[in-house]
Amino acid sequence: MLDALTERLHELYPEMVEFRRDLHMYPELSFEEERTPAKIAEYLQALGLQVRTGVGGRGVVATIEGAKPGRTVALRADFDALPIQEETGLPFASKVPGKMHACGHDLHTAALLGVAKVLAQNRESLSGRVVLIHQFAEEIEPGGALPMIEDGCLDGVDVVYGAHVWSPLPYGTVACRSGEAMAAADSFTITVSGKGGHGAMPHTSVDPIAIGAQLVVHLQQIVSRNVDPLRPAVLTVGAFHAGNAPNVIPDSAELVGTVRTFHGDVQDLMEQRLNEYAQSVAMAGGATATVDYRRGYPALINHDEQATRVRELAAQRFGEQQVIDVDPVMGGEDFAYYLQRVPGAFFYVGGGSETGEANYPHHHPRFDVDERSMLVTGELFLALVLAELGGSGPREAGLVSGGNRSAARP
């Protein structure tokens, strides 16, 4: 059955490409999505599915009911873009100034819509339900996952899977690790308040720029001297705002940054020490510091059973050599919230050039990936659905016949 479904998916590839490119030309930022969810809902409604719109705010959820009762599998794709001016020069480059699909969410969406059409056309062969979660606002906290969950998108769901195209991995590969996969993503703002004055007479002032610069250096000691080196942590100051004239010492300076961790006690330590350093460095310079520390997405922890299933099915479909071992990534993902509610796994699908040339990173103005990664994503989603709805193992779902087949190319 799986081979028949994937054959149909490949027939739909031109339609998936067309949908993806349309989204790419008209990107919408987190919490501003209007056209995108409307197009998604229209596509799903045309398939005769039960479709909810405005889920959690701007999300879209559709349900495919199989002919027979059974388990419920959820598949998730995100659809927001980034505030980046595109520089790819592609014929379908963004037509919206300052906005771009620079992370691959347009491909995630098109891949899941292709899967939706295949499954909708074969619902009489399914035992159970498939819930299609099209999520808004993954890129910006507080994200769309949590409000969608609170609005019922996981109600009755037994297991959930999500995928992300990944430019560092070559096309045709899949990566999924058990346990810690992506870090908790916290953010902070430190405001150093001093006393402004003339740049030629610094002794009459309390210079928040000098104090803030010291603080940037001191904060790095939290990771290097307070955190166990065998437990990952990152602290980055990504912005430093102060003053606007060469001869004026401003009253205040603002530092903005991010903290990434996997373990709760390390996260607590990072927050505690950041506050202590901010207060002590500011006090030593005669200033004061105000810290706003915001906890963001939790660490993404894949469940062992589901992560193993992803790897096994990927090996059967595409070959064992195409399943890549990866280390945890310090980036954050609000798919973590889904995994806190139900078992599941989040996996990467290679989208980079097979030669390794011209692979720009995610969030880069020239980011692009191999569109055929949508087929790999779609095939693996279909295999996972059949495995979960068909029984505890791939053989019960009739997947063995598709074993060791390389990722087909359109």
CSV table of C-alpha atoms in Angstrom, one decimal:
chain,number,residue,atom,x,y,z
A,1,MET,CA,0.0,0.0,0.0
A,2,LEU,CA,2.8,2.4,0.9
A,3,ASP,CA,4.3,2.1,-2.6
A,4,ALA,CA,1.0,3.0,-4.2
A,5,LEU,CA,0.6,6.0,-1.9
A,6,THR,CA,4.1,7.3,-2.6
A,7,GLU,CA,3.6,6.8,-6.3
A,8,ARG,CA,0.6,9.1,-6.0
A,9,LEU,CA,2.6,11.6,-4.0
A,10,HIS,CA,5.2,11.8,-6.8
A,11,GLU,CA,2.4,12.4,-9.3
A,12,LEU,CA,1.4,15.4,-7.1
A,13,TYR,CA,4.9,16.8,-7.0
A,14,PRO,CA,4.3,19.6,-9.6
A,15,GLU,CA,1.3,20.7,-7.6
A,16,MET,CA,3.4,20.8,-4.4
A,17,VAL,CA,6.1,22.8,-6.1
A,18,GLU,CA,3.5,25.3,-7.4
A,19,PHE,CA,2.0,25.7,-4.0
A,20,ARG,CA,5.4,26.1,-2.3
A,21,ARG,CA,6.5,28.7,-4.8
A,22,ASP,CA,3.3,30.7,-4.4
A,23,LEU,CA,3.9,30.8,-0.6
A,24,HIS,CA,7.5,31.7,-1.2
A,25,MET,CA,6.5,34.7,-3.3
A,26,TYR,CA,4.0,36.0,-0.7
A,27,PRO,CA,5.6,35.4,2.8
A,28,GLU,CA,3.9,36.4,6.0
A,29,LEU,CA,5.6,37.0,9.3
A,30,SER,CA,4.7,35.4,12.6
A,31,PHE,CA,1.3,36.5,14.0
A,32,GLU,CA,0.6,38.3,10.8
A,33,GLU,CA,-0.4,35.4,8.7
A,34,GLU,CA,-3.7,35.9,6.8
A,35,ARG,CA,-3.3,34.9,3.1
A,36,THR,CA,-1.3,31.7,3.9
A,37,PRO,CA,-3.8,30.1,6.3
A,38,ALA,CA,-6.6,31.0,4.0
A,39,LYS,CA,-4.9,29.3,1.1
A,40,ILE,CA,-4.2,26.2,3.2
A,41,ALA,CA,-7.7,26.0,4.4
A,42,GLU,CA,-9.1,26.4,0.9
A,43,TYR,CA,-6.9,23.5,-0.3
A,44,LEU,CA,-7.9,21.2,2.5
A,45,GLN,CA,-11.6,22.0,2.2
A,46,ALA,CA,-11.5,21.1,-1.5
A,47,LEU,CA,-10.4,17.6,-0.4
A,48,GLY,CA,-13.6,17.3,1.5
A,49,LEU,CA,-11.9,17.3,4.9
A,50,GLN,CA,-13.1,18.5,8.3
A,51,VAL,CA,-11.2,21.8,8.6
A,52,ARG,CA,-10.9,24.2,11.5
A,53,THR,CA,-9.5,27.7,11.0
A,54,GLY,CA,-8.4,30.3,13.5
A,55,VAL,CA,-7.1,27.5,15.8
A,56,GLY,CA,-5.2,29.1,18.6
A,57,GLY,CA,-5.3,32.4,16.6
A,58,ARG,CA,-4.2,31.7,13.0
A,59,GLY,CA,-3.7,27.9,12.8
A,60,VAL,CA,-5.5,25.5,10.5
A,61,VAL,CA,-6.3,21.9,11.5
A,62,ALA,CA,-7.8,19.3,9.3
A,63,THR,CA,-8.9,15.7,10.1
A,64,ILE,CA,-8.9,12.7,7.8
A,65,GLU,CA,-11.2,10.0,9.1
A,66,GLY,CA,-10.4,6.5,8.0
A,67,ALA,CA,-13.0,3.9,7.1
A,68,LYS,CA,-12.3,1.9,10.3
A,69,PRO,CA,-11.7,3.0,13.9
A,70,GLY,CA,-8.2,3.1,15.2
A,71,ARG,CA,-5.4,5.3,16.6
A,72,THR,CA,-4.9,9.0,15.8
A,73,VAL,CA,-1.7,10.3,14.3
A,74,ALA,CA,-0.9,14.0,14.0
A,75,LEU,CA,1.4,15.6,11.5
A,76,ARG,CA,2.6,19.2,11.9
A,77,ALA,CA,4.0,21.8,9.5
A,78,ASP,CA,4.7,25.5,10.2
A,79,PHE,CA,4.0,28.3,7.7
A,80,ASP,CA,5.5,31.6,8.9
A,81,ALA,CA,8.3,33.5,7.3
A,82,LEU,CA,11.1,35.8,8.5
A,83,PRO,CA,11.9,39.6,8.3
A,84,ILE,CA,14.7,39.2,5.8
A,85,GLN,CA,15.2,40.8,2.4
A,86,GLU,CA,15.6,37.9,-0.1
A,87,GLU,CA,18.7,37.9,-2.3
A,88,THR,CA,18.4,34.6,-4.1
A,89,GLY,CA,17.5,35.9,-7.5
A,90,LEU,CA,15.1,33.0,-7.9
A,91,PRO,CA,12.2,33.5,-10.4
A,92,PHE,CA,9.8,32.9,-7.5
A,93,ALA,CA,11.7,35.1,-5.0
A,94,SER,CA,9.7,37.0,-2.4
A,95,LYS,CA,7.6,39.9,-3.8
A,96,VAL,CA,7.2,41.3,-0.3
A,97,PRO,CA,10.0,43.7,0.6
A,98,GLY,CA,11.8,42.7,3.8
A,99,LYS,CA,10.1,39.4,4.1
A,100,MET,CA,11.3,35.9,3.1
A,101,HIS,CA,10.7,32.2,3.6
A,102,ALA,CA,14.4,31.8,4.7
A,103,CYS,CA,13.8,28.7,6.9
A,104,GLY,CA,11.9,26.3,4.7
A,105,HIS,CA,8.4,26.5,6.2
A,106,ASP,CA,6.9,26.9,2.7
A,107,LEU,CA,8.3,23.5,1.8
A,108,HIS,CA,7.0,22.0,5.1
A,109,THR,CA,3.5,23.3,4.3
A,110,ALA,CA,3.5,22.1,0.7
A,111,ALA,CA,4.8,18.6,1.7
A,112,LEU,CA,2.0,18.2,4.2
A,113,LEU,CA,-0.6,19.3,1.8
A,114,GLY,CA,0.6,16.7,-0.7
A,115,VAL,CA,0.3,14.1,2.1
A,116,ALA,CA,-3.1,15.3,2.9
A,117,LYS,CA,-4.3,14.8,-0.7
A,118,VAL,CA,-2.9,11.3,-0.9
A,119,LEU,CA,-4.4,10.2,2.3
A,120,ALA,CA,-7.8,11.9,1.6
A,121,GLN,CA,-8.0,10.0,-1.7
A,122,ASN,CA,-7.3,6.8,0.1
A,123,ARG,CA,-9.2,7.2,3.4
A,124,GLU,CA,-11.2,4.1,2.8
A,125,SER,CA,-8.0,2.1,3.4
A,126,LEU,CA,-7.1,3.8,6.7
A,127,SER,CA,-8.0,2.5,10.1
A,128,GLY,CA,-8.0,5.5,12.4
A,129,ARG,CA,-7.6,9.2,12.0
A,130,VAL,CA,-4.9,11.6,10.7
A,131,VAL,CA,-4.8,15.1,12.1
A,132,LEU,CA,-3.0,17.7,10.0
A,133,ILE,CA,-1.7,20.6,12.0
A,134,HIS,CA,-0.7,23.7,10.0
A,135,GLN,CA,0.9,26.0,12.6
A,136,PHE,CA,1.4,29.7,12.5
A,137,ALA,CA,4.2,31.7,14.3
A,138,GLU,CA,7.0,29.2,15.0
A,139,GLU,CA,9.7,31.7,14.6
A,140,ILE,CA,8.8,34.2,17.3
A,141,GLU,CA,7.9,33.5,21.0
A,142,PRO,CA,5.5,32.8,22.4
A,143,GLY,CA,4.9,30.8,19.2
A,144,GLY,CA,1.8,29.2,17.8
A,145,ALA,CA,2.1,25.7,19.1
A,146,LEU,CA,1.0,26.3,22.7
A,147,PRO,CA,-2.2,28.3,21.8
A,148,MET,CA,-3.1,25.7,19.2
A,149,ILE,CA,-2.7,22.9,21.7
A,150,GLU,CA,-4.8,24.9,24.2
A,151,ASP,CA,-7.4,25.2,21.4
A,152,GLY,CA,-7.6,21.4,21.1
A,153,CYS,CA,-5.4,20.5,18.1
A,154,LEU,CA,-4.0,17.5,20.0
A,155,ASP,CA,-7.3,16.3,21.5
A,156,GLY,CA,-7.5,12.5,21.0
A,157,VAL,CA,-4.1,12.4,19.4
A,158,ASP,CA,-2.0,9.3,20.2
A,159,VAL,CA,1.3,10.3,18.5
A,160,VAL,CA,2.7,13.3,16.7
A,161,TYR,CA,5.4,13.8,14.1
A,162,GLY,CA,7.0,16.9,12.7
A,163,ALA,CA,9.7,17.5,10.0
A,164,HIS,CA,12.2,20.3,9.2
A,165,VAL,CA,14.1,20.6,5.9
A,166,TRP,CA,17.8,21.1,6.8
A,167,SER,CA,20.3,22.8,4.4
A,168,PRO,CA,23.4,21.4,6.2
A,169,LEU,CA,22.3,17.9,5.2
A,170,PRO,CA,22.4,16.7,1.6
A,171,TYR,CA,19.2,16.0,-0.3
A,172,GLY,CA,17.9,12.5,0.2
A,173,THR,CA,19.1,12.1,3.8
A,174,VAL,CA,17.1,12.0,7.1
A,175,ALA,CA,18.2,12.6,10.6
A,176,CYS,CA,16.4,11.9,13.9
A,177,ARG,CA,17.9,11.4,17.3
A,178,SER,CA,16.3,10.0,20.4
A,179,GLY,CA,16.1,12.2,23.5
A,180,GLU,CA,17.6,15.8,23.5
A,181,ALA,CA,17.3,17.2,20.0
A,182,MET,CA,16.9,21.0,20.3
A,183,ALA,CA,17.5,23.3,23.1
A,184,ALA,CA,15.3,25.4,25.4
A,185,ALA,CA,15.4,29.0,24.0
A,186,ASP,CA,15.3,31.8,26.5
A,187,SER,CA,15.9,35.5,25.9
A,188,PHE,CA,16.9,38.4,28.1
A,189,THR,CA,17.2,42.2,28.1
A,190,ILE,CA,19.5,44.0,30.5
A,191,THR,CA,19.1,47.7,30.9
A,192,VAL,CA,22.2,49.5,32.5
A,193,SER,CA,21.2,52.8,33.9
A,194,GLY,CA,24.0,55.3,34.5
A,195,LYS,CA,24.4,59.1,34.3
A,196,GLY,CA,24.7,60.9,31.0
A,197,GLY,CA,27.1,63.7,30.2
A,198,HIS,CA,29.7,65.2,27.9
A,199,GLY,CA,32.0,62.7,26.1
A,200,ALA,CA,35.0,64.9,26.9
A,201,MET,CA,34.3,64.8,30.6
A,202,PRO,CA,33.5,61.2,31.5
A,203,HIS,CA,34.5,61.7,35.1
A,204,THR,CA,31.3,63.7,35.6
A,205,SER,CA,29.2,60.8,34.3
A,206,VAL,CA,28.5,57.1,34.9
A,207,ASP,CA,29.1,55.6,31.5
A,208,PRO,CA,26.6,52.8,30.8
A,209,ILE,CA,28.4,51.9,27.5
A,210,ALA,CA,31.7,51.1,29.3
A,211,ILE,CA,29.8,49.1,31.9
A,212,GLY,CA,27.7,47.3,29.3
A,213,ALA,CA,30.8,46.4,27.4
A,214,GLN,CA,32.4,44.8,30.5
A,215,LEU,CA,29.1,43.0,31.1
A,216,VAL,CA,29.2,41.4,27.6
A,217,VAL,CA,32.6,39.9,28.5
A,218,HIS,CA,31.7,38.9,32.0
A,219,LEU,CA,28.6,37.1,30.9
A,220,GLN,CA,30.6,34.6,28.8
A,221,GLN,CA,32.2,33.4,32.1
A,222,ILE,CA,28.9,31.9,33.1
A,223,VAL,CA,29.2,29.1,30.5
A,224,SER,CA,33.0,28.8,30.7
A,225,ARG,CA,33.3,28.8,34.5
A,226,ASN,CA,30.0,28.0,36.1
A,227,VAL,CA,28.4,25.3,33.9
A,228,ASP,CA,29.6,21.7,33.8
A,229,PRO,CA,31.4,21.4,30.4
A,230,LEU,CA,29.7,18.1,29.7
A,231,ARG,CA,26.3,19.9,29.8
A,232,PRO,CA,25.6,22.1,26.9
A,233,ALA,CA,24.8,25.8,27.3
A,234,VAL,CA,25.1,28.9,25.1
A,235,LEU,CA,24.8,32.6,26.0
A,236,THR,CA,24.9,35.2,23.2
A,237,VAL,CA,24.5,38.9,23.4
A,238,GLY,CA,23.0,39.7,20.0
A,239,ALA,CA,22.2,43.4,20.3
A,240,PHE,CA,23.8,46.4,22.2
A,241,HIS,CA,21.8,49.7,22.0
A,242,ALA,CA,23.3,52.9,23.5
A,243,GLY,CA,23.6,56.5,22.5
A,244,ASN,CA,23.4,58.2,19.1
A,245,ALA,CA,26.2,60.8,19.1
A,246,PRO,CA,30.1,60.6,19.3
A,247,ASN,CA,30.5,63.2,22.0
A,248,VAL,CA,27.6,62.3,24.3
A,249,ILE,CA,27.5,59.7,27.1
A,250,PRO,CA,24.0,58.4,27.3
A,251,ASP,CA,22.0,57.7,30.4
A,252,SER,CA,21.4,54.0,29.6
A,253,ALA,CA,22.5,51.1,27.5
A,254,GLU,CA,20.5,48.0,26.6
A,255,LEU,CA,21.9,44.5,26.0
A,256,VAL,CA,19.6,41.9,24.3
A,257,GLY,CA,20.5,38.2,24.0
A,258,THR,CA,19.6,34.5,24.2
A,259,VAL,CA,20.4,31.6,26.4
A,260,ARG,CA,20.2,28.0,25.2
A,261,THR,CA,20.2,24.9,27.5
A,262,PHE,CA,18.9,21.3,27.7
A,263,HIS,CA,18.6,20.7,31.5
A,264,GLY,CA,16.4,22.5,33.9
A,265,ASP,CA,19.1,23.0,36.6
A,266,VAL,CA,21.5,24.5,34.0
A,267,GLN,CA,18.7,26.8,32.8
A,268,ASP,CA,18.1,27.9,36.4
A,269,LEU,CA,21.8,28.5,36.9
A,270,MET,CA,22.1,30.5,33.8
A,271,GLU,CA,19.3,32.8,34.8
A,272,GLN,CA,20.6,33.2,38.4
A,273,ARG,CA,24.2,34.0,37.3
A,274,LEU,CA,23.1,36.3,34.6
A,275,ASN,CA,21.2,38.4,37.1
A,276,GLU,CA,24.1,38.3,39.6
A,277,TYR,CA,26.6,39.4,37.0
A,278,ALA,CA,24.4,42.2,35.7
A,279,GLN,CA,23.9,43.6,39.2
A,280,SER,CA,27.5,43.3,40.4
A,281,VAL,CA,29.1,44.7,37.3
A,282,ALA,CA,26.7,47.6,37.2
A,283,MET,CA,27.2,48.3,40.9
A,284,ALA,CA,31.0,48.2,40.5
A,285,GLY,CA,30.7,51.0,37.9
A,286,GLY,CA,28.3,53.1,39.9
A,287,ALA,CA,25.2,52.2,37.8
A,288,THR,CA,22.2,50.0,38.3
A,289,ALA,CA,20.9,47.1,36.1
A,290,THR,CA,17.4,45.9,35.4
A,291,VAL,CA,17.1,42.3,34.0
A,292,ASP,CA,14.1,41.0,32.1
A,293,TYR,CA,14.7,37.2,31.6
A,294,ARG,CA,12.1,35.4,29.6
A,295,ARG,CA,11.9,31.7,29.3
A,296,GLY,CA,10.9,30.6,25.8
A,297,TYR,CA,10.4,27.3,24.1
A,298,PRO,CA,11.3,24.3,26.2
A,299,ALA,CA,13.9,21.8,25.1
A,300,LEU,CA,12.7,19.5,22.4
A,301,ILE,CA,13.0,15.9,23.6
A,302,ASN,CA,12.2,13.2,21.1
A,303,HIS,CA,10.5,10.0,22.5
A,304,ASP,CA,12.7,6.9,22.0
A,305,GLU,CA,10.1,4.7,20.4
A,306,GLN,CA,9.0,7.2,17.8
A,307,ALA,CA,12.5,8.4,17.0
A,308,THR,CA,13.6,4.8,16.4
A,309,ARG,CA,10.6,4.3,14.2
A,310,VAL,CA,11.6,7.3,12.1
A,311,ARG,CA,15.1,6.0,11.6
A,312,GLU,CA,14.0,2.5,10.8
A,313,LEU,CA,11.4,3.6,8.2
A,314,ALA,CA,13.8,6.1,6.7
A,315,ALA,CA,16.4,3.3,6.3
A,316,GLN,CA,13.8,1.0,4.6
A,317,ARG,CA,12.6,3.7,2.2
A,318,PHE,CA,15.8,5.4,1.3
A,319,GLY,CA,18.7,3.1,2.4
A,320,GLU,CA,20.6,2.9,5.7
A,321,GLN,CA,23.4,5.1,4.3
A,322,GLN,CA,20.9,7.9,4.0
A,323,VAL,CA,20.0,7.9,7.7
A,324,ILE,CA,22.4,10.4,9.4
A,325,ASP,CA,23.5,10.6,13.0
A,326,VAL,CA,23.3,14.1,14.3
A,327,ASP,CA,24.2,15.9,17.5
A,328,PRO,CA,21.7,18.0,19.5
A,329,VAL,CA,21.1,21.4,18.0
A,330,MET,CA,21.1,24.5,20.1
A,331,GLY,CA,18.4,26.1,18.0
A,332,GLY,CA,14.9,26.2,19.5
A,333,GLU,CA,11.6,24.8,18.2
A,334,ASP,CA,8.1,25.1,19.7
A,335,PHE,CA,7.3,21.6,18.4
A,336,ALA,CA,8.7,20.8,21.9
A,337,TYR,CA,5.3,21.7,23.3
A,338,TYR,CA,3.6,18.9,21.3
A,339,LEU,CA,6.1,16.4,22.6
A,340,GLN,CA,5.4,17.4,26.2
A,341,ARG,CA,1.7,16.3,25.6
A,342,VAL,CA,1.9,13.2,23.5
A,343,PRO,CA,4.7,10.8,22.3
A,344,GLY,CA,6.3,11.7,19.1
A,345,ALA,CA,9.4,12.8,17.2
A,346,PHE,CA,10.8,15.6,15.2
A,347,PHE,CA,13.2,14.8,12.3
A,348,TYR,CA,15.4,16.6,9.8
A,349,VAL,CA,15.2,16.1,6.0
A,350,GLY,CA,18.2,17.0,4.0
A,351,GLY,CA,17.7,19.8,1.5
A,352,GLY,CA,21.3,20.8,0.7
A,353,SER,CA,23.2,20.4,-2.5
A,354,GLU,CA,24.5,16.9,-2.9
A,355,THR,CA,27.9,18.4,-3.7
A,356,GLY,CA,27.9,20.6,-0.7
A,357,GLU,CA,28.2,23.7,-2.9
A,358,ALA,CA,26.3,27.0,-2.3
A,359,ASN,CA,24.4,25.7,0.7
A,360,TYR,CA,23.5,28.9,2.6
A,361,PRO,CA,22.3,28.5,6.2
A,362,HIS,CA,18.8,28.9,7.4
A,363,HIS,CA,17.8,32.5,8.0
A,364,HIS,CA,20.3,33.7,5.3
A,365,PRO,CA,19.1,36.1,2.6
A,366,ARG,CA,20.2,33.6,-0.1
A,367,PHE,CA,18.8,30.5,1.6
A,368,ASP,CA,17.3,27.9,-0.6
A,369,VAL,CA,17.0,24.1,-0.6
A,370,ASP,CA,16.3,21.3,-3.0
A,371,GLU,CA,12.5,21.2,-3.5
A,372,ARG,CA,12.7,17.4,-3.9
A,373,SER,CA,13.1,17.3,-0.1
A,374,MET,CA,9.3,17.7,0.0
A,375,LEU,CA,9.0,14.2,-1.5
A,376,VAL,CA,11.3,12.7,1.2
A,377,THR,CA,9.3,14.5,3.9
A,378,GLY,CA,6.0,13.3,2.3
A,379,GLU,CA,7.2,9.7,1.9
A,380,LEU,CA,8.3,9.5,5.5
A,381,PHE,CA,5.1,11.0,6.8
A,382,LEU,CA,3.1,8.5,4.8
A,383,ALA,CA,5.2,5.6,6.1
A,384,LEU,CA,4.8,6.8,9.7
A,385,VAL,CA,1.0,7.1,9.3
A,386,LEU,CA,0.7,3.6,8.0
A,387,ALA,CA,3.0,2.2,10.7
A,388,GLU,CA,1.1,3.9,13.5
A,389,LEU,CA,-2.3,3.1,12.2
A,390,GLY,CA,-1.4,-0.4,11.0
A,391,GLY,CA,0.1,-1.7,14.2
A,392,SER,CA,3.1,-1.6,16.4
A,393,GLY,CA,5.7,-2.4,13.7
A,394,PRO,CA,6.4,-1.6,10.0
A,395,ARG,CA,5.8,-5.2,8.8
A,396,GLU,CA,2.2,-5.1,10.1
A,397,ALA,CA,1.6,-1.9,8.0
A,398,GLY,CA,2.8,-3.5,4.8
A,399,LEU,CA,6.0,-1.4,4.6
A,400,VAL,CA,8.5,-4.1,3.9
A,401,SER,CA,7.9,-4.1,0.1
A,402,GLY,CA,9.2,-0.6,-0.1
A,403,GLY,CA,12.5,-1.3,1.7
A,404,ASN,CA,15.9,0.0,0.7
A,405,ARG,CA,14.5,2.2,-2.1
A,406,SER,CA,16.4,5.4,-2.8
A,407,ALA,CA,14.6,8.6,-2.6
A,408,ALA,CA,12.9,8.8,-5.9
A,409,ARG,CA,13.6,11.8,-8.1
A,410,PRO,CA,10.9,13.5,-10.1
